[in-house]
Short mmCIF file of C-alpha atoms in Angstrom, two decimals:
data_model
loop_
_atom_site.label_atom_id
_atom_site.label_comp_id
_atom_site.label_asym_id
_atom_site.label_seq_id
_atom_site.Cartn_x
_atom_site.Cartn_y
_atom_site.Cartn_z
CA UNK A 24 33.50 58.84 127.95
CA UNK A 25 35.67 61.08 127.47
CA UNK A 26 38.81 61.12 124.53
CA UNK A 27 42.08 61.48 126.33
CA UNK A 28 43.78 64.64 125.11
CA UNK A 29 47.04 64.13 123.41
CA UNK A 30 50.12 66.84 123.76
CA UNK A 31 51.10 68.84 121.03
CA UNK A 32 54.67 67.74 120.31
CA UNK A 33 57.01 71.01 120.90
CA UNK A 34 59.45 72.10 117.71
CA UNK A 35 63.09 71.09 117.88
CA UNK A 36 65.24 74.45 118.10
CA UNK A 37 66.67 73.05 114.26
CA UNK A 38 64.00 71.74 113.09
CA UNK A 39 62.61 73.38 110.12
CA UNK A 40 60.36 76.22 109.79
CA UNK A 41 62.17 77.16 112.98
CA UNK A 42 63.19 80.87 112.83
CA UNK A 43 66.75 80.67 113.50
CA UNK A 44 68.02 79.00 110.23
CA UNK A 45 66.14 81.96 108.45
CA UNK A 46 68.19 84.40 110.63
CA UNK A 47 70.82 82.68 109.74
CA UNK A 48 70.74 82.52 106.58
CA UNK A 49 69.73 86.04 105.95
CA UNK A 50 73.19 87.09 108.43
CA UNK A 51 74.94 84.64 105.72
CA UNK A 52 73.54 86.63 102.54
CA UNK A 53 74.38 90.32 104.18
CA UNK A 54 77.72 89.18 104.70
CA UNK A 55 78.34 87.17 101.60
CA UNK A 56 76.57 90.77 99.65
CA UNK A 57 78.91 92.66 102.05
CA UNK A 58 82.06 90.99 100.53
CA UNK A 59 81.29 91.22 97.14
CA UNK A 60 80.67 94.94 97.39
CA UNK A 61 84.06 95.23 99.21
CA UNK A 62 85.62 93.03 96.47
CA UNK A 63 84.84 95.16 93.84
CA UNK A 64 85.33 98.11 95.49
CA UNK A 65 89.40 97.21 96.35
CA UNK A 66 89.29 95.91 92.08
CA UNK A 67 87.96 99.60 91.00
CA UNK A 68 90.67 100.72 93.22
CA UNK A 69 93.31 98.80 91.75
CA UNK A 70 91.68 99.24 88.06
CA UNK A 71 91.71 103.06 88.41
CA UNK A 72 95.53 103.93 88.30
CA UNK A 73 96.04 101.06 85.92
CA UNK A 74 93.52 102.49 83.62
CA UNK A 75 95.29 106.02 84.01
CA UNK A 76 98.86 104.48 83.33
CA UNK A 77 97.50 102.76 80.00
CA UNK A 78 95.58 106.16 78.57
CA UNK A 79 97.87 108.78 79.33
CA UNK A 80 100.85 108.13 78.03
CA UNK A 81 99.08 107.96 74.76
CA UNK A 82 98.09 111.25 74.91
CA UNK A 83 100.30 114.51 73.66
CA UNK A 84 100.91 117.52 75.86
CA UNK A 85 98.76 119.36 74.42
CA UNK A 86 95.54 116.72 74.19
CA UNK A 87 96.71 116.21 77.86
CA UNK A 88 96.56 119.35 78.96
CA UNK A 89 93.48 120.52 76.84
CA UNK A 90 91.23 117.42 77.60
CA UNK A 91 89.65 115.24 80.56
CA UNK A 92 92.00 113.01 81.92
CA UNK A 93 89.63 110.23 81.52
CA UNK A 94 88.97 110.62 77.23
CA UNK A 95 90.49 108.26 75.00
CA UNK A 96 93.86 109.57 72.98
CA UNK A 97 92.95 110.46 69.66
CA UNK A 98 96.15 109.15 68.34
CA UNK A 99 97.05 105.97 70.13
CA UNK A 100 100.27 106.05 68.58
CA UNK A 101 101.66 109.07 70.96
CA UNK A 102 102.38 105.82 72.98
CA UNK A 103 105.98 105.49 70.83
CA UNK A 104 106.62 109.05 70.54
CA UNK A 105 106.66 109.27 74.54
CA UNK A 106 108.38 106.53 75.52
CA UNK A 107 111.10 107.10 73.20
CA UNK A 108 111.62 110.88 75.03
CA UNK A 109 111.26 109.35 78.19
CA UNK A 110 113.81 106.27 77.20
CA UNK A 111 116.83 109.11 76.46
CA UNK A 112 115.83 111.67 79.50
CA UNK A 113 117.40 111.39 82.70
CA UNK A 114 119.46 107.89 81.73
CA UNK A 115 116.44 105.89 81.56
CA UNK A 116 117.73 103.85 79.37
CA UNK A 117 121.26 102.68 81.28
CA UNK A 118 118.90 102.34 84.08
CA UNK A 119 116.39 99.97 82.55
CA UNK A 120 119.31 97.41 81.87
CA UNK A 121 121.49 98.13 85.28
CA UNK A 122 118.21 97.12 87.03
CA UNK A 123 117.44 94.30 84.68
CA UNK A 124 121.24 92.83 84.83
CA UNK A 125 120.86 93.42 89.28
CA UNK A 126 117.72 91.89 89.20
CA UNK A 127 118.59 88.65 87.37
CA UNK A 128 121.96 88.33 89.09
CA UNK A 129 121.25 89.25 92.34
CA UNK A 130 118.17 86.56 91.95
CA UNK A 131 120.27 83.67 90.45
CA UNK A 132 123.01 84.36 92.72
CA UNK A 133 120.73 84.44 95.86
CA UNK A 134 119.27 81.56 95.05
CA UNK A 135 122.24 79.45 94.65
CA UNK A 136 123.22 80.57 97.95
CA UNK A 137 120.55 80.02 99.64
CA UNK A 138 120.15 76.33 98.60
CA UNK A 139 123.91 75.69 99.45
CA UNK A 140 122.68 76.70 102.62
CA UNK A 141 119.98 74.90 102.67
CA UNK A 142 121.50 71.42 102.14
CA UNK A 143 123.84 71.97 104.24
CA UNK A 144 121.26 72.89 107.20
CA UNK A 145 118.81 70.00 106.52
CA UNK A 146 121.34 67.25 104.64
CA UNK A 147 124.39 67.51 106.10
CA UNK A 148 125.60 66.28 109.66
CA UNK A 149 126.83 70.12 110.60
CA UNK A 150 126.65 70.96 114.30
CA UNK A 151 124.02 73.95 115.50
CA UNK A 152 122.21 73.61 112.20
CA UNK A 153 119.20 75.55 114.00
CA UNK A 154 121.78 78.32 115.03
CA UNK A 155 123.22 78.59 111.93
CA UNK A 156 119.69 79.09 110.56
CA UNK A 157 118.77 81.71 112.78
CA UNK A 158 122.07 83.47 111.99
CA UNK A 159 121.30 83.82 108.35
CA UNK A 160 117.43 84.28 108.67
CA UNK A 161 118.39 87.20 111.32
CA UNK A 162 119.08 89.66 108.78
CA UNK A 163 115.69 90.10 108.15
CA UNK A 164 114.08 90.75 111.33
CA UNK A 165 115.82 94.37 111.21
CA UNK A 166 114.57 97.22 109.06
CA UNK A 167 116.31 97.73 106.13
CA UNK A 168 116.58 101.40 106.94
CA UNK A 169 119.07 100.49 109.55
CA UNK A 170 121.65 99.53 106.97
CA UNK A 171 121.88 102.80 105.20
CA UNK A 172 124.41 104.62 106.83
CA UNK A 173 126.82 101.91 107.65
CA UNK A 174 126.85 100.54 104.44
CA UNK A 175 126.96 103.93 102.94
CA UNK A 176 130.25 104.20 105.09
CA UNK A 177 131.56 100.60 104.46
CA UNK A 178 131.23 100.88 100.71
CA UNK A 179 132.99 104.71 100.75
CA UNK A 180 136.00 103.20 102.70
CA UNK A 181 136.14 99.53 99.79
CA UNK A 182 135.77 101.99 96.52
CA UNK A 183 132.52 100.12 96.02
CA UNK A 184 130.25 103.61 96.07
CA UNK A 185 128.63 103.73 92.62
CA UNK A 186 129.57 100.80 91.09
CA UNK A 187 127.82 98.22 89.66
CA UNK A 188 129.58 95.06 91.58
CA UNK A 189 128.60 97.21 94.69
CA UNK A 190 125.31 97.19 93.34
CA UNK A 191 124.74 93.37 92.67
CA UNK A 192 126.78 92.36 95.60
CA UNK A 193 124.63 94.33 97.82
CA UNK A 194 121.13 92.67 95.57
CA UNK A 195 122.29 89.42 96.13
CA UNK A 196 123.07 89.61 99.50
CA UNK A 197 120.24 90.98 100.68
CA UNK A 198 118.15 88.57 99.29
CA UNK A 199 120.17 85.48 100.58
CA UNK A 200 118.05 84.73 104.03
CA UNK A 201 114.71 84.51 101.91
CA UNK A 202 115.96 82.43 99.74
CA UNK A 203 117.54 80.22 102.91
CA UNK A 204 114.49 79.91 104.00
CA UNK A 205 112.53 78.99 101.59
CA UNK A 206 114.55 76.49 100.17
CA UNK A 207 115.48 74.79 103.95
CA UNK A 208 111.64 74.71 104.09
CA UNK A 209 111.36 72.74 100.90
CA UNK A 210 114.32 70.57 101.27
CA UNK A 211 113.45 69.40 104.88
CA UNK A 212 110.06 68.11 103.37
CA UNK A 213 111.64 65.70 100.73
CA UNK A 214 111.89 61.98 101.93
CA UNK A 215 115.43 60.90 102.76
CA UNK A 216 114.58 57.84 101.23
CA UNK A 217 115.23 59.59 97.53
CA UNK A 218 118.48 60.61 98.66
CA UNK A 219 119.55 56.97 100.02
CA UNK A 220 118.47 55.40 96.59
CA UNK A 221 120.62 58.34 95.21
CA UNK A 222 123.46 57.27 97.34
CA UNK A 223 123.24 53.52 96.27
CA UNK A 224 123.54 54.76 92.73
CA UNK A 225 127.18 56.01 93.76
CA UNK A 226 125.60 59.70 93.61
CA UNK A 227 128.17 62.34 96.06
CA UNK A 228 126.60 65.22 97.73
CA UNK A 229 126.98 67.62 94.95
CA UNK A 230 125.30 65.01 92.76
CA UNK A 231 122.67 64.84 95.41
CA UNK A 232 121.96 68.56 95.78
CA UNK A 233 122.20 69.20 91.75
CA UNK A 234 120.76 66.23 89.91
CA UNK A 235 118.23 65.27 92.86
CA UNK A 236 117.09 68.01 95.06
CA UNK A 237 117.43 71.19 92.39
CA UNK A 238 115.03 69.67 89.72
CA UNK A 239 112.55 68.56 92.09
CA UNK A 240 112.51 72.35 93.60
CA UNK A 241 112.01 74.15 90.30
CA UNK A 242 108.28 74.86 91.82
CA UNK A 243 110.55 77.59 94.77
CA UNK A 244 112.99 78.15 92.61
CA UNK A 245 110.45 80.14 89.87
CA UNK A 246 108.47 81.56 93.09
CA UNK A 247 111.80 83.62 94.24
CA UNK A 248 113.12 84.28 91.00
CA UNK A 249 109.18 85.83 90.69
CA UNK A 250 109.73 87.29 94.07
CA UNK A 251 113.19 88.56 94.04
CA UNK A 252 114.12 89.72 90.90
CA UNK A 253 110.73 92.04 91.68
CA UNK A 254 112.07 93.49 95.05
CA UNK A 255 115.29 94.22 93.34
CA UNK A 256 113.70 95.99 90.63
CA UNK A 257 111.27 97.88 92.60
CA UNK A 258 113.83 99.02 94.94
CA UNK A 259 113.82 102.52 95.32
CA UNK A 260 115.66 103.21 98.72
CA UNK A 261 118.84 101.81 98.48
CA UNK A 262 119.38 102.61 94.90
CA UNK A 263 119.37 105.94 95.56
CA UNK A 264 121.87 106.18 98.08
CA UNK A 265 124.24 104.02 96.82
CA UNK A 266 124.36 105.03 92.97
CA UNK A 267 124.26 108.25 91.36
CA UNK A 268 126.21 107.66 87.82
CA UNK A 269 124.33 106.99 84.83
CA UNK A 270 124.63 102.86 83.95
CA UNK A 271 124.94 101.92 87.99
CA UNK A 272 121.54 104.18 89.26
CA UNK A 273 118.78 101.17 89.14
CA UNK A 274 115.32 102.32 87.18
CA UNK A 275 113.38 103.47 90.47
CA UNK A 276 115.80 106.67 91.15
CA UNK A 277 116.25 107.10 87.49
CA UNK A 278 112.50 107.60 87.19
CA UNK A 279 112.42 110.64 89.87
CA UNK A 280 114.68 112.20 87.93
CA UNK A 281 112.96 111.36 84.82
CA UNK A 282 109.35 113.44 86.63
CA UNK A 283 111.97 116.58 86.84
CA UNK A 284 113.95 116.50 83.45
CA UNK A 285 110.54 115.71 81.65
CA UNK A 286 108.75 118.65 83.51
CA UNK A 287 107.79 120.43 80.72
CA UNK A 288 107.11 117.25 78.60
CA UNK A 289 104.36 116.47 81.20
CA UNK A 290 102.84 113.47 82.63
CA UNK A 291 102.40 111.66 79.56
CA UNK A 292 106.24 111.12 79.17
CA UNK A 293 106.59 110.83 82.98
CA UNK A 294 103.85 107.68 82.95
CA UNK A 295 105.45 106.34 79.90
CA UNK A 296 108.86 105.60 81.48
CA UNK A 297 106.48 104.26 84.08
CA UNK A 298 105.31 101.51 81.83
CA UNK A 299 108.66 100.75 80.36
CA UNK A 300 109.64 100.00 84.07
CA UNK A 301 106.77 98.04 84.68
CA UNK A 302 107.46 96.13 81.70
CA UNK A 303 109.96 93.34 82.83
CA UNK A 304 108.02 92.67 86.00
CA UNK A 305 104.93 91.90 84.18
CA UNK A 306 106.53 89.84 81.18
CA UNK A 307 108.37 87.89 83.77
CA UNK A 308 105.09 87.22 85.48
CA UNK A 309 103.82 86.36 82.30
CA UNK A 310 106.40 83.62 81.91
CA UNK A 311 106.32 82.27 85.66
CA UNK A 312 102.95 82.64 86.48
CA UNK A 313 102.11 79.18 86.11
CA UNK A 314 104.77 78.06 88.19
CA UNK A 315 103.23 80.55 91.02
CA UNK A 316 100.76 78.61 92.47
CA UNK A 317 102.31 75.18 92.61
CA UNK A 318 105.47 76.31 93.62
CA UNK A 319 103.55 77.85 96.92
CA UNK A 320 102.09 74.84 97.11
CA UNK A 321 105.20 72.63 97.11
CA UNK A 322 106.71 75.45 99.39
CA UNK A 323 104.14 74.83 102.08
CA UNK A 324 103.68 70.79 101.54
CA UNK A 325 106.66 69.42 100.00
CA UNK A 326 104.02 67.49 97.73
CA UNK A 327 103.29 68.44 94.30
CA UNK A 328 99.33 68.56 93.64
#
């Protein structure tokens, strides 16, 4: 008699020891090895100049100009000695505090605007809120480069041309439909049920907007003070055109000139009025990073995490 023959069960496609998971997971490990490699290779790229900024302006003229570019300073000290020359060449130092004071007021002032704007957008009954909106948020949709000329004419014709209430009206104005929209995007995610308990308390719509909705956005409100005050300082463009006297030209321009006055001085002096401009930007990084992340976060959600 004979044994009845029993089929051999076939392998599920998944099933293990099947070939495609090991495929798979060797695709997975060339890509996952693929990103590191490019990971690193966009942080040497970033490291690089950063490295150069933080070496050479330690560094004479001489032990510049006699050495690699790469070998530490032999007297790290150089560092005081350069910036110093390059804080009293080409009105570096008028610069440094006309950007700083159009970088904090043209921030502040932004800001404020923009969440006046805002409450009155997503709070108050105002008719073609959306329109409104649109109106503001349109003056970024153009290239700045289009503004040049006409405000170069408009501010000729007003006495405004190289002065520094030119300058920070300008800075704050230009930052105002950021800030508008940021802060209509925060304020439309708040429950109206804080403001109607606010109400009940006898609170008015100034008491609203300041001691309700303004301490609950502190999370945006570090974010483009972060963001702002950074464009404003790193503004290059309009600071040129618009300035030329010493104590109204913003840091940018003033450090062009700085790379022709300082010609004979070098790079070292050149890169050390670099650092003192990157100076502000960092320490106020320093001081707001924190706030970075959860204000994004609160900017996107509405909720804090």
């Amino acid at each position: 008699m004979e044994a009845a023959s029993v089929p051999t069960p076939r392998r599920a496609p998944g099933s293990a020891g099947a070939p495609a998971p090991r495929r798979s997971r060797s695709a997975g490990a060339i890509a996952f090895s693929a990103t590191k490699v490019g990971v690193l290779v966009m942080a040497v790229a970033w490291i690089v100049p950063l490295a150069l900024l933080a070496v050479t302006p330690m560094k004479s003229f001489e032990e510049y100009s006699s050495t690699s570019q790469w070998a530490l300073p032999s007297d790290p000290l150089q560092l005081f000695d350069n910036m110093k020359q390059a804080w009293d060449s080409a009105g570096l130092g008028s610069a440094f505090f006309a950007s700083l004071s159009y970088g904090l007021v043209g921030a502040l002032v932004a800001i404020l605007c923009g969440a006046l704007g805002a409450y009155a957008i997503t709070r108050l009954p105002l008719k073609g809120r959306f329109f409104w909106f649109l109106l503001v948020f349109s003056g970024t949709l153009f290239p700045f480069q289009m503004y040049l000329i006409p405000l170069f004419q408009l501010y000729t014709d007003t006495n405004l041309y190289d002065t520094w209430i030119g300058m920070a009206m300008f800075y704050s104005a230009i930052a105002v439909p950021f800030c508008l929209f940021v802060m209509r995007g925060f304020f439309s995610t708040i429950p109206p049920e804080i403001e109607d308990a606010a109400k009940l308390d006898g609170a008015s719509s100034w008491g609203i907007l300041w001691r309700v909705l303004m301490p609950l956005a502190r999370g945006p409100i570090a974010v483009l003070i972060l963001f702002q005050f950074t464009w404003i300082w790193n503004d290059f463009m309009f600071g040129l055109v618009l300035s030329t006297s010493d104590g109204v030209r913003p840091i940018m321009p003033a450090l062009v000139g700085l790379q022709g006055a300082s010609s004979t001085a070098g790079p070292p002096v050149v890169l050390a009025g670099a650092l003192i401009g990157s100076l502000p930007t960092i320490a106020l990084f320093l001081l707001l990073g924190r706030y970075l992340l959860s204000g994004l976060t609160l900017t996107a959600t509405g909720k804090d995490e």
